[in-house]
Coordinates of C-alpha atoms and ligand atoms in Angstrom, one line a residue:
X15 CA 0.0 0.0 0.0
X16 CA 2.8 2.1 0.0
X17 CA 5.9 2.3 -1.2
X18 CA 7.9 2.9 2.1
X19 CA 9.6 0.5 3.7
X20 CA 8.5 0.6 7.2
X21 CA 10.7 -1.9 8.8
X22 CA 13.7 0.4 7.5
X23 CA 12.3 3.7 8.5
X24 CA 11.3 2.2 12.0
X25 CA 14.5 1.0 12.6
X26 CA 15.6 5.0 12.6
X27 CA 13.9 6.1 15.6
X28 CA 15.1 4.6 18.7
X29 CA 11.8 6.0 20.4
X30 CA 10.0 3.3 19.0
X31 CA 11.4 0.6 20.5
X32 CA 9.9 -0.7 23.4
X33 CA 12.1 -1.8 26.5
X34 CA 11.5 -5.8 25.3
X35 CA 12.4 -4.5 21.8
X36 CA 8.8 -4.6 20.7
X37 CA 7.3 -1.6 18.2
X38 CA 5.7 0.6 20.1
X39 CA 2.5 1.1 18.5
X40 CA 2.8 5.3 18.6
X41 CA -0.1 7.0 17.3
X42 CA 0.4 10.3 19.3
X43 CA 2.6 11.8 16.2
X44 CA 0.1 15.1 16.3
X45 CA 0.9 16.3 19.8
X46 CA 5.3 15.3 19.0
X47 CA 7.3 13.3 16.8
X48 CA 9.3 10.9 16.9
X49 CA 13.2 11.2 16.2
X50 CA 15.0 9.9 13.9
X51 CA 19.1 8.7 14.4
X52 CA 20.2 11.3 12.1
X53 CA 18.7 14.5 14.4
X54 CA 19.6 12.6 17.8
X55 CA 23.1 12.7 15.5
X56 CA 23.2 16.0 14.4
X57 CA 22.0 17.6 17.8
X58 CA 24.8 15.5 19.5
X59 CA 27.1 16.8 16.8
X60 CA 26.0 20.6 17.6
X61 CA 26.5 20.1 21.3
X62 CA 29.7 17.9 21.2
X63 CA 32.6 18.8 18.6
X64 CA 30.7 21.9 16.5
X65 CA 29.6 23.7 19.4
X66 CA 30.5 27.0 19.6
X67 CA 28.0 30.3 19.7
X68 CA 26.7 32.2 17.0
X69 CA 27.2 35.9 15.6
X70 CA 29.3 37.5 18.2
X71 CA 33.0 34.4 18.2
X72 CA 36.2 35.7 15.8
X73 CA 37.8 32.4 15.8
X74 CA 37.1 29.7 13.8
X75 CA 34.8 27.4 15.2
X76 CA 32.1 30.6 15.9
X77 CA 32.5 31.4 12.7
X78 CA 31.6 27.7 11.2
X79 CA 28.4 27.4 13.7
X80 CA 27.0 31.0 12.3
X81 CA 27.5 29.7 9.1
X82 CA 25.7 26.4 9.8
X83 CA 23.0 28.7 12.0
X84 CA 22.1 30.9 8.8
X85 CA 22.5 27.6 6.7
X86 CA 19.5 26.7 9.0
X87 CA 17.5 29.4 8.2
X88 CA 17.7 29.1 4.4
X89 CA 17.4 25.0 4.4
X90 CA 13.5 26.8 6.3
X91 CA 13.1 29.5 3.8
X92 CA 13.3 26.6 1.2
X93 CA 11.2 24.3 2.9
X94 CA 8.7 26.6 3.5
X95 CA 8.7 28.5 -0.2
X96 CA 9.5 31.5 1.3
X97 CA 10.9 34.2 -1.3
X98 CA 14.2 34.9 0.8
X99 CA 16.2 33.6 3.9
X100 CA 15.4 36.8 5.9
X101 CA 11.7 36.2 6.2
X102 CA 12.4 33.4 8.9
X103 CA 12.5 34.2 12.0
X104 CA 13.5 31.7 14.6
X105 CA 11.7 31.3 17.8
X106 CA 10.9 28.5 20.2
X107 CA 7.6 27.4 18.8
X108 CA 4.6 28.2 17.1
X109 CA 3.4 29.6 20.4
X110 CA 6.0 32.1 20.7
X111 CA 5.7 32.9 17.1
X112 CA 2.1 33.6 17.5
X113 CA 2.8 35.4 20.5
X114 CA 5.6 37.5 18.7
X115 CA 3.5 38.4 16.1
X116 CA 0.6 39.3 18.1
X117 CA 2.7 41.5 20.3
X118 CA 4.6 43.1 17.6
X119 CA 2.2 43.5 14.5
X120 CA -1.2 43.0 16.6
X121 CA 0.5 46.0 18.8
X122 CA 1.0 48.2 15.8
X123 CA -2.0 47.5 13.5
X124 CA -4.4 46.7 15.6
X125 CA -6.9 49.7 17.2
X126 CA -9.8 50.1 19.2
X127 CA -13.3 48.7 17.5
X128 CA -10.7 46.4 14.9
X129 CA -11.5 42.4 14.5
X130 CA -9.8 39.8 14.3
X131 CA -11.6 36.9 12.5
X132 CA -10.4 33.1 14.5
X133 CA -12.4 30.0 13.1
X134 CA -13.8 27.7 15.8
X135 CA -11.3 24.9 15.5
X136 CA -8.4 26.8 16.3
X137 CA -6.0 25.3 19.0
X138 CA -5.5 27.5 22.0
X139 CA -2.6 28.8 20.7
X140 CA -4.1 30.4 18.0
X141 CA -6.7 32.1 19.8
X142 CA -5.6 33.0 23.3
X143 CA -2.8 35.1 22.2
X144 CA -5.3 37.3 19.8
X145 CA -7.5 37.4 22.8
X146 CA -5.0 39.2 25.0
X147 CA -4.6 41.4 22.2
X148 CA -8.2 42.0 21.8
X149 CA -8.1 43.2 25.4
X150 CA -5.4 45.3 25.5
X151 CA -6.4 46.8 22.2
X152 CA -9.9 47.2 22.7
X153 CA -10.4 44.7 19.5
X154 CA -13.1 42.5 18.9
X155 CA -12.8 38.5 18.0
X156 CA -15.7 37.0 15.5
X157 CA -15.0 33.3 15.0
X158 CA -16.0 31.7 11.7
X159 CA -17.7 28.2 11.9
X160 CA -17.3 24.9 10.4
X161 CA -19.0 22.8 7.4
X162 CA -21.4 19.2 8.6
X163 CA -18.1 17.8 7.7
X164 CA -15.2 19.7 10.2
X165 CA -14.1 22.3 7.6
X166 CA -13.6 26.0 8.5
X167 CA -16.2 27.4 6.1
X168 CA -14.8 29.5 3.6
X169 CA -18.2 30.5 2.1
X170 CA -19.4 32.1 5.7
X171 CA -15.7 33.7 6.3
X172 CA -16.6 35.6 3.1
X173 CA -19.6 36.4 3.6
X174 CA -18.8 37.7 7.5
X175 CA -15.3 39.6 6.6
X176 CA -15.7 43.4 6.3
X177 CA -13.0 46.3 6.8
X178 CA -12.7 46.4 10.1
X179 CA -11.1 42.6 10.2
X180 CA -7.2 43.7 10.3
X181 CA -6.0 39.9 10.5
X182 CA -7.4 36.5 10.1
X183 CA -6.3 33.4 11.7
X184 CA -6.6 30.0 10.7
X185 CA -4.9 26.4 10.9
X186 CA -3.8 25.0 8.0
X187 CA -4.3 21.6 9.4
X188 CA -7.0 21.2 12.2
X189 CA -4.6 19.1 15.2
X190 CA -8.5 17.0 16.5
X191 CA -10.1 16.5 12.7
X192 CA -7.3 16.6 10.4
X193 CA -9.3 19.0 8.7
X194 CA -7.2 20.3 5.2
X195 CA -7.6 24.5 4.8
X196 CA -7.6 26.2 1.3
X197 CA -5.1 28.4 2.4
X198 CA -4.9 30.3 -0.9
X199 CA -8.9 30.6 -1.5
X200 CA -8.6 31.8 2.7
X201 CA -5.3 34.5 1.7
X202 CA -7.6 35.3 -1.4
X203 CA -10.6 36.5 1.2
X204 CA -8.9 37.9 3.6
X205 CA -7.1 40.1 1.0
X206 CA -9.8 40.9 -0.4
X207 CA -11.6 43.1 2.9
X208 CA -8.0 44.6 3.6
X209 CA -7.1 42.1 6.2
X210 CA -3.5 40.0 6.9
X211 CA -3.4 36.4 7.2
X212 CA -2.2 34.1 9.9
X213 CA -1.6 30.4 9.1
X214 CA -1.0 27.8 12.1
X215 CA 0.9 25.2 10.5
X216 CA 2.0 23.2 13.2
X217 CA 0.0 20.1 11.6
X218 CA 0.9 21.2 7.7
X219 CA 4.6 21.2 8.0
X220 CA 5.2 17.5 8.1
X221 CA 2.9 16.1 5.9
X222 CA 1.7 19.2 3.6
X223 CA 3.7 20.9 0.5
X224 CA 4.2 24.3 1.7
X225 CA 4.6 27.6 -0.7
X226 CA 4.8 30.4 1.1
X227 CA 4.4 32.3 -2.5
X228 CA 1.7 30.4 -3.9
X229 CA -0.5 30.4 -0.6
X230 CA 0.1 34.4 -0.5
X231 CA -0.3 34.1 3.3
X232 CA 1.0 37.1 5.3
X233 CA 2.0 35.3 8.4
X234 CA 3.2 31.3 8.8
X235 CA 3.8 29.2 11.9
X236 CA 5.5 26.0 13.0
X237 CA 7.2 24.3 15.5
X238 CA 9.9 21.8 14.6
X239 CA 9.2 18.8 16.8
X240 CA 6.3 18.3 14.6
X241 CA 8.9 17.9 12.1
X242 CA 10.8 15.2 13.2
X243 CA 12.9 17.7 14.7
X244 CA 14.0 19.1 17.8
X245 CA 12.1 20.6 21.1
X246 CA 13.0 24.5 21.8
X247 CA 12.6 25.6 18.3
X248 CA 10.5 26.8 15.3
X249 CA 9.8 29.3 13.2
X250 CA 7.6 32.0 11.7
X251 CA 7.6 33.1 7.9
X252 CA 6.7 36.8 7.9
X253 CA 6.2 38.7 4.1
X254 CA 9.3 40.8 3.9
X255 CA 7.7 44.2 3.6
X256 CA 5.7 43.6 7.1
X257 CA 8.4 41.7 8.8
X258 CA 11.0 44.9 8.2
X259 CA 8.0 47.4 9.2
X260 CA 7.7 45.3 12.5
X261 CA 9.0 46.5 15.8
X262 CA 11.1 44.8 18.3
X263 CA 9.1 42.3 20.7
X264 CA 12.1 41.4 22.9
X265 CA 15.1 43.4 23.9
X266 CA 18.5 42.4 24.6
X267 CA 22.0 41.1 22.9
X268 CA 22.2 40.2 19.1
X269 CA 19.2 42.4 18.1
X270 CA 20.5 45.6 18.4
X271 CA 22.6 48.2 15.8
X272 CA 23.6 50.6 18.5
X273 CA 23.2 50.6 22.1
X274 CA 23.9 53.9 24.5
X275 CA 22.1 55.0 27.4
X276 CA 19.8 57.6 25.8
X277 CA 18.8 55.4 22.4
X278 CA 19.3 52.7 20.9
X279 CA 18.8 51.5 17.4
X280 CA 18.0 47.8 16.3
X281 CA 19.6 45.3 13.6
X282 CA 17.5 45.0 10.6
X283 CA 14.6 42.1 10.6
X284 CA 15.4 39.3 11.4
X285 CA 17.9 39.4 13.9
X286 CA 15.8 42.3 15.4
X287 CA 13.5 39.2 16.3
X288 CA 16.3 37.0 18.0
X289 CA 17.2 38.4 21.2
X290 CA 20.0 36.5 23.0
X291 CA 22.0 33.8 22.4
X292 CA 19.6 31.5 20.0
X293 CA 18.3 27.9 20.0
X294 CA 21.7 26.9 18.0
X295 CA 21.7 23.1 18.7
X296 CA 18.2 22.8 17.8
X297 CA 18.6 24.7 14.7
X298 CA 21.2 22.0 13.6
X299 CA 18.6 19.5 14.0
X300 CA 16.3 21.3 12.7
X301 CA 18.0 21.0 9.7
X302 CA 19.0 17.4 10.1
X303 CA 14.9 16.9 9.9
X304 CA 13.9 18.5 6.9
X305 CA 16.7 16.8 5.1
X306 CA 15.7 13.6 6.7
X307 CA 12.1 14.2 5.4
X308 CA 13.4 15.4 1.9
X309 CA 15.2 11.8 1.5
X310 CA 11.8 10.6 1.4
X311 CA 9.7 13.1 0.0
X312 CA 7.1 15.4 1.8
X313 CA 4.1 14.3 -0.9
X314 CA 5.5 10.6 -0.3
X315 CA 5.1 11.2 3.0
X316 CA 1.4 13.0 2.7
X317 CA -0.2 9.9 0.5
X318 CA 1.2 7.3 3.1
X319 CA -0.3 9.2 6.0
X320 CA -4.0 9.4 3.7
X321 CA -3.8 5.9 3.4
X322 CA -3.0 4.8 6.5
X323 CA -6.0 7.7 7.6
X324 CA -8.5 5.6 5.2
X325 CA -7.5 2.5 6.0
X326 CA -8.5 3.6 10.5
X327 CA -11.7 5.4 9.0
X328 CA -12.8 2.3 7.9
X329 CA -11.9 -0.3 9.9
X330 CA -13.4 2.3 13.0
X331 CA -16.6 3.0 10.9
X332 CA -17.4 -0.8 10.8
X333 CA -17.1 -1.1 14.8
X334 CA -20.4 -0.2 16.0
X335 CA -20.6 2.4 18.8
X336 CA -17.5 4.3 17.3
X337 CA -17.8 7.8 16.6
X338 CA -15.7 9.2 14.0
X339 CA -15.0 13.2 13.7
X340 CA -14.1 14.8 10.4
X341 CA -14.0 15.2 7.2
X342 CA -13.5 12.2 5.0
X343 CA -10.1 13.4 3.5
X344 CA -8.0 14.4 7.4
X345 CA -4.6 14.8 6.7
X346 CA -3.0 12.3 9.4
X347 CA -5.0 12.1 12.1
X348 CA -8.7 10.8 13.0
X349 CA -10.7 11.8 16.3
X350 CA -13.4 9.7 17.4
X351 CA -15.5 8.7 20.5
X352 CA -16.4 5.0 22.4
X353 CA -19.6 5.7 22.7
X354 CA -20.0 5.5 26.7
X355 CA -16.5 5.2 27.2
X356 CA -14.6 8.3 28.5
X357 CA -11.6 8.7 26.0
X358 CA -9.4 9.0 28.7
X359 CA -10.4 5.2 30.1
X360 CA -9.9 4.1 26.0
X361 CA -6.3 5.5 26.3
X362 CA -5.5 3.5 29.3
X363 CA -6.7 0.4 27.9
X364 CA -4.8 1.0 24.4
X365 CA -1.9 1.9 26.2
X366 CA -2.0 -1.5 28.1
X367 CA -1.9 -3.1 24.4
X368 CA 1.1 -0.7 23.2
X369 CA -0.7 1.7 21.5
X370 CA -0.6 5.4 22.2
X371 CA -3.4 7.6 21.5
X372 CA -4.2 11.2 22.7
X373 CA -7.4 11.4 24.6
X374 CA -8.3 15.1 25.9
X375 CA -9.6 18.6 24.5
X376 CA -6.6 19.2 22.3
X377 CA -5.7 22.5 23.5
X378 CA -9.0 23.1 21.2
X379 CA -11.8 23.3 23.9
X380 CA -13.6 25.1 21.7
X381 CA -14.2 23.1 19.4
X382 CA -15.0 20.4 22.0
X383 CA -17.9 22.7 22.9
X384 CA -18.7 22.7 19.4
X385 CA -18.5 19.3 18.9
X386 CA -20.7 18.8 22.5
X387 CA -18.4 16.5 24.1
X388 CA -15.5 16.9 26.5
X389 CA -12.8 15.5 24.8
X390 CA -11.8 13.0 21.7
X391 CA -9.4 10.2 21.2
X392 CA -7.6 10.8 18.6
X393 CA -4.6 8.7 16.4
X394 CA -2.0 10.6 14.6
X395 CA 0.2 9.6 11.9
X396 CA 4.0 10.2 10.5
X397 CA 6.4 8.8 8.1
X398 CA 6.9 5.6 10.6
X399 CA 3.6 4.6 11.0
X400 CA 2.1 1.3 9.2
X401 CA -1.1 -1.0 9.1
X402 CA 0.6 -2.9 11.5
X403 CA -0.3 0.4 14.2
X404 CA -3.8 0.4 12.3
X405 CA -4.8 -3.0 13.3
X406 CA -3.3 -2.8 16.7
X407 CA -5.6 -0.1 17.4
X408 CA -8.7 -1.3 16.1
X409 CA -8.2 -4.3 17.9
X410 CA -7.2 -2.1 21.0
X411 CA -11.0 -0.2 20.5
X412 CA -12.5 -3.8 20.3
X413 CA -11.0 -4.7 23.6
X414 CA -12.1 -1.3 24.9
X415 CA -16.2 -2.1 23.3
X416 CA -15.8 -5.8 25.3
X417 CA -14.5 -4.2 28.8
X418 CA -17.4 -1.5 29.2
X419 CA -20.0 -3.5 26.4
Ligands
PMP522 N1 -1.2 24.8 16.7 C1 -1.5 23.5 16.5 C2 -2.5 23.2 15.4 C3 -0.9 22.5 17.2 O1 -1.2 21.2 16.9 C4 0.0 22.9 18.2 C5 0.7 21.8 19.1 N2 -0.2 20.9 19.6 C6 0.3 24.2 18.4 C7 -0.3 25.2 17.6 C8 1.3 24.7 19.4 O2 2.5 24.2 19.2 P1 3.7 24.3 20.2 O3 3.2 23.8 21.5 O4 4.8 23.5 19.7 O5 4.1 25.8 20.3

C-alpha cells in the first residue's frame, strides 16, 4: 500500500522501540514526533565537537556554527517556499511565534473597535494570544464556523469579513479533525476586505507541500518537533515588507545596531526578532529533519499518511458504537468517541496493548464545545507509522467495546 519501507524507516527512531524490543504502536505523532538517528546525531554533533555560539566568536569554530546557523535558516526558507532567507524568524515554537507576532504586529496594526476573525477549531494557541490582544487593544474576536463535515467554512468567512477585520487566523491543518484549509482561497478573502493572514501550521509542516508564494499568506507558523525535529525551536515566515516594518518584541544582545544610554537603534529584521543567544543546537537538528524528510519526499510522506488515515476510517466505521470526527479526506490524524467510554479510560486500555493515542480537548476546547463533548481520542500519523499500528488499534477499541460492552 505504499511504497515505504516501514521496517527500514522504523528501525531510525530509537523512540519506538519498546524496552522488550517490541514496536511501540505510537499513534500520538500530532501532539510530537518521533526522532529519527540522524537528528539525535546532528544535535549531539551541535552540542559535542561543533559547538560553539553564533554571531558574536572571531575564531574559527564561531564562525563555522553561524554559518551552519544561517544555513538553518535558508534549508527553512526553502522548505517553507518562502521568497528569501530573511523572512524566517526563529523562535521556540509556534506559540512564541504567534505570541511574537501578536505583540509586535497586533500591537502596531491593531486599534480600538478592529477584529480579528479566529475559526472555531483553532488550537488555544491560535486564539488565546489574539485574545490578550483583543483586550489590551480594545479589539473585537468574530469566530467563523465549520462545514457538517469539520471544515472551516470559507463560504461564511466571506460572507462575514468586512473592513474592520485587520488579521485573520486559521490552521492550516485542524490538530482534532485533520481538517485540510484552502489556504490560498482563505489568503484570497482575507485580502480581499483589507485584512492580513495568519496560518497555524504546526499540523501542515510535516505532511503538507508548503509555498509560502503560492499560498500568498501574510504570516506562517510551526514548530519543529512536529517535524521530526527538535524541542526548543520553530519558526515564523513573515512577508518581507511587514516583517522589516515590524518592531522589536524582545530586547537584549544580538538584536540591536547601537546601544547607549539615551537610544538605541535595532539590527534589521530578522535578527531584530532574535534576542540572546539563539536555540543553536536545535537549529542543527532542525535542519538534520527537513533533510531527513526530503530523502523521502514530503508528498511521499502525505499519500502514506492518507492511506493509513482511510484505512482507521474504515476499519473504526465498521465497529459499532464508534464515533468518527471529520471530514473524509484528514490529513493524518482521526478523532473519534467510544460511545459511553470516557476517552481517557480508551487511552489506558490501548496503552496497556502498546498503543498510544491522545485522549483530551486538544488545547482546542472550543471546538469540544462545538462538537458537544468533552474531549476525543484521537490517532496521529507520520512517516513511521504502518497498518501494522492500524490494526493494533482497532483491535485495542475492540477490547475497549468488550471491557465497558
Ligand atoms: N497549533 C496547532 C494546530 C498545534 O497542533 C500545536 C501543538 N499541539 C500548536 C499550535 C502549538 O505548538 P507548540 O506547543 O509546539 O508551540
Amino acid at each position: 500500500m505504499s511504497a515505504f519501507d516501514s521496517a527500514a524507516i522504523r528501525a531510525e527512531f530509537p523512540g519506538l522501540k519498546t524496552d522488550k524490543g517490541q514496536d511501540w504502536h505510537y499513534l500520538d505523532t500530532a501532539a510530537t514526533a518521533q526522532k529519527p538517528q540522524a537528528v539525535v546525531d546532528a544535535v549531539a554533533r551541535a552540542m559535542g565537537e561543533d559547538y560553539a555560539t553564533v554571531h558574536r566568536g572571531v575564531y574559527a569554530r564561531s564562525a563555522n556554527m553561524t554559518l551552519a546557523y544561517e544555513a538553518a535558516r535558508r534549508t527553512v526558507a526553502r522548505f517553507m517556499g518562502a521568497q528569501t532567507a530573511d523572512e524566517i524568524v526563529f523562535v521556540r515554537g509556534a506559540t512564541e511565534g504567534i505570541n511574537l507576532i501578536a505583540q509586535s504586529w497586533g500591537g502596531e496594526n491593531i486599534k480600538a473597535g478592529d477584529r480579528i476573525l479566529l475559526s472555531q477549531l483553532e488550537h488555544h494557541s491560535n486564539i488565546v494570544p489574539w485574545q490578550m490582544l483583543a483586550e489590551r487593544a480594545g479589539a473585537h474576536i468574530d469566530v467563523i464556523p465549520l462545514t457538517e463535515e469539520g471544515k472551516i467554512d470559507l463560504e461564511a468567512m466571506a460572507a462575514m469579513i468586512r473592513p474592520e477585520h485587520k488579521l485573520v487566523a486559521l490552521a492550516h491543518v485542524s490538530n482534532v479533525l485533520g481538517s485540510v484549509l484552502d489556504v490560498r482561497r482563505a489568503s484570497d478573502i482575507a485580502h480581499s476586505a483589507g485584512a492580513k493572514i495568519l496560518i497555524d501550521g504546526c499540523q501542515a509542516i510535516p505532511r503538507l507541500k508548503l509555498d509560502m508564494q503560492a499560498f500568498n499568506c501574510d504570516f506562517y507558523a510551526f514548530s519543529a518537533h512536529k517535524l521530526y525535529g527538535p524541542t526548543g525551536i520553530g519558526a515564523i515566515y513573515v512577508r518581507k515588507e511587514i516583517l522589516d516594518a515590524m518592531p522589536p518584541w524582545q530586547g537584549g544582545g544580538s538584536m540591536i545596531d547601537r546601544v547607549t544610554f539615551e537610544k538605541t537603534t535595532y539590527a534589521p529584521a530578522p535578527t531584530r526578532f532574535e534576542a540572546g543567544t539563539p536555540a543553536i543546537i536545535e537549529a542543527m537538528g532542525l535542519t538534520a529533519a527537513i533533510d531527513y524528510v526530503e530523502r523521502y519526499g514530503i508528498e511521499a510522506i502525505e499519500r502514506h499518511e492518507a492511506a493509513l488515515v482511510a484505512k482507521a476510517r474504515e476499519a473504526l466505521s465498521s465497529l459499532n458504537s464508534v464515533r468518527i470526527f471529520g471530514p473524509q479526506d484528514s490529513a493524518g490524524i482521526i478523532s473519534f468517541e467510544v460511545e459511553g467510554v470516557h476517552p481517557h479510560d480508551a487511552g489506558t486500555i490501548l496503552d496497556e496493548e502498546g498503543v498510544a493515542i491522545r485522549a483530551g480537548h486538544h488545547c482546542a476546547q472550543p471546538l469540544m464545545d462545538y462538537l458537544g463533548v468533552p474531549a476525543t481520542a484521537r490517532a496521529s500519523f507520520g512517516i513511521y507509522s504502518n497498518e501494522s499500528d492500524v490494526e493494533a488499534l482497532v483491535q485495542g477499541i475492540e477490547r475497549v467495546r468488550k471491557i465497558f460492552g
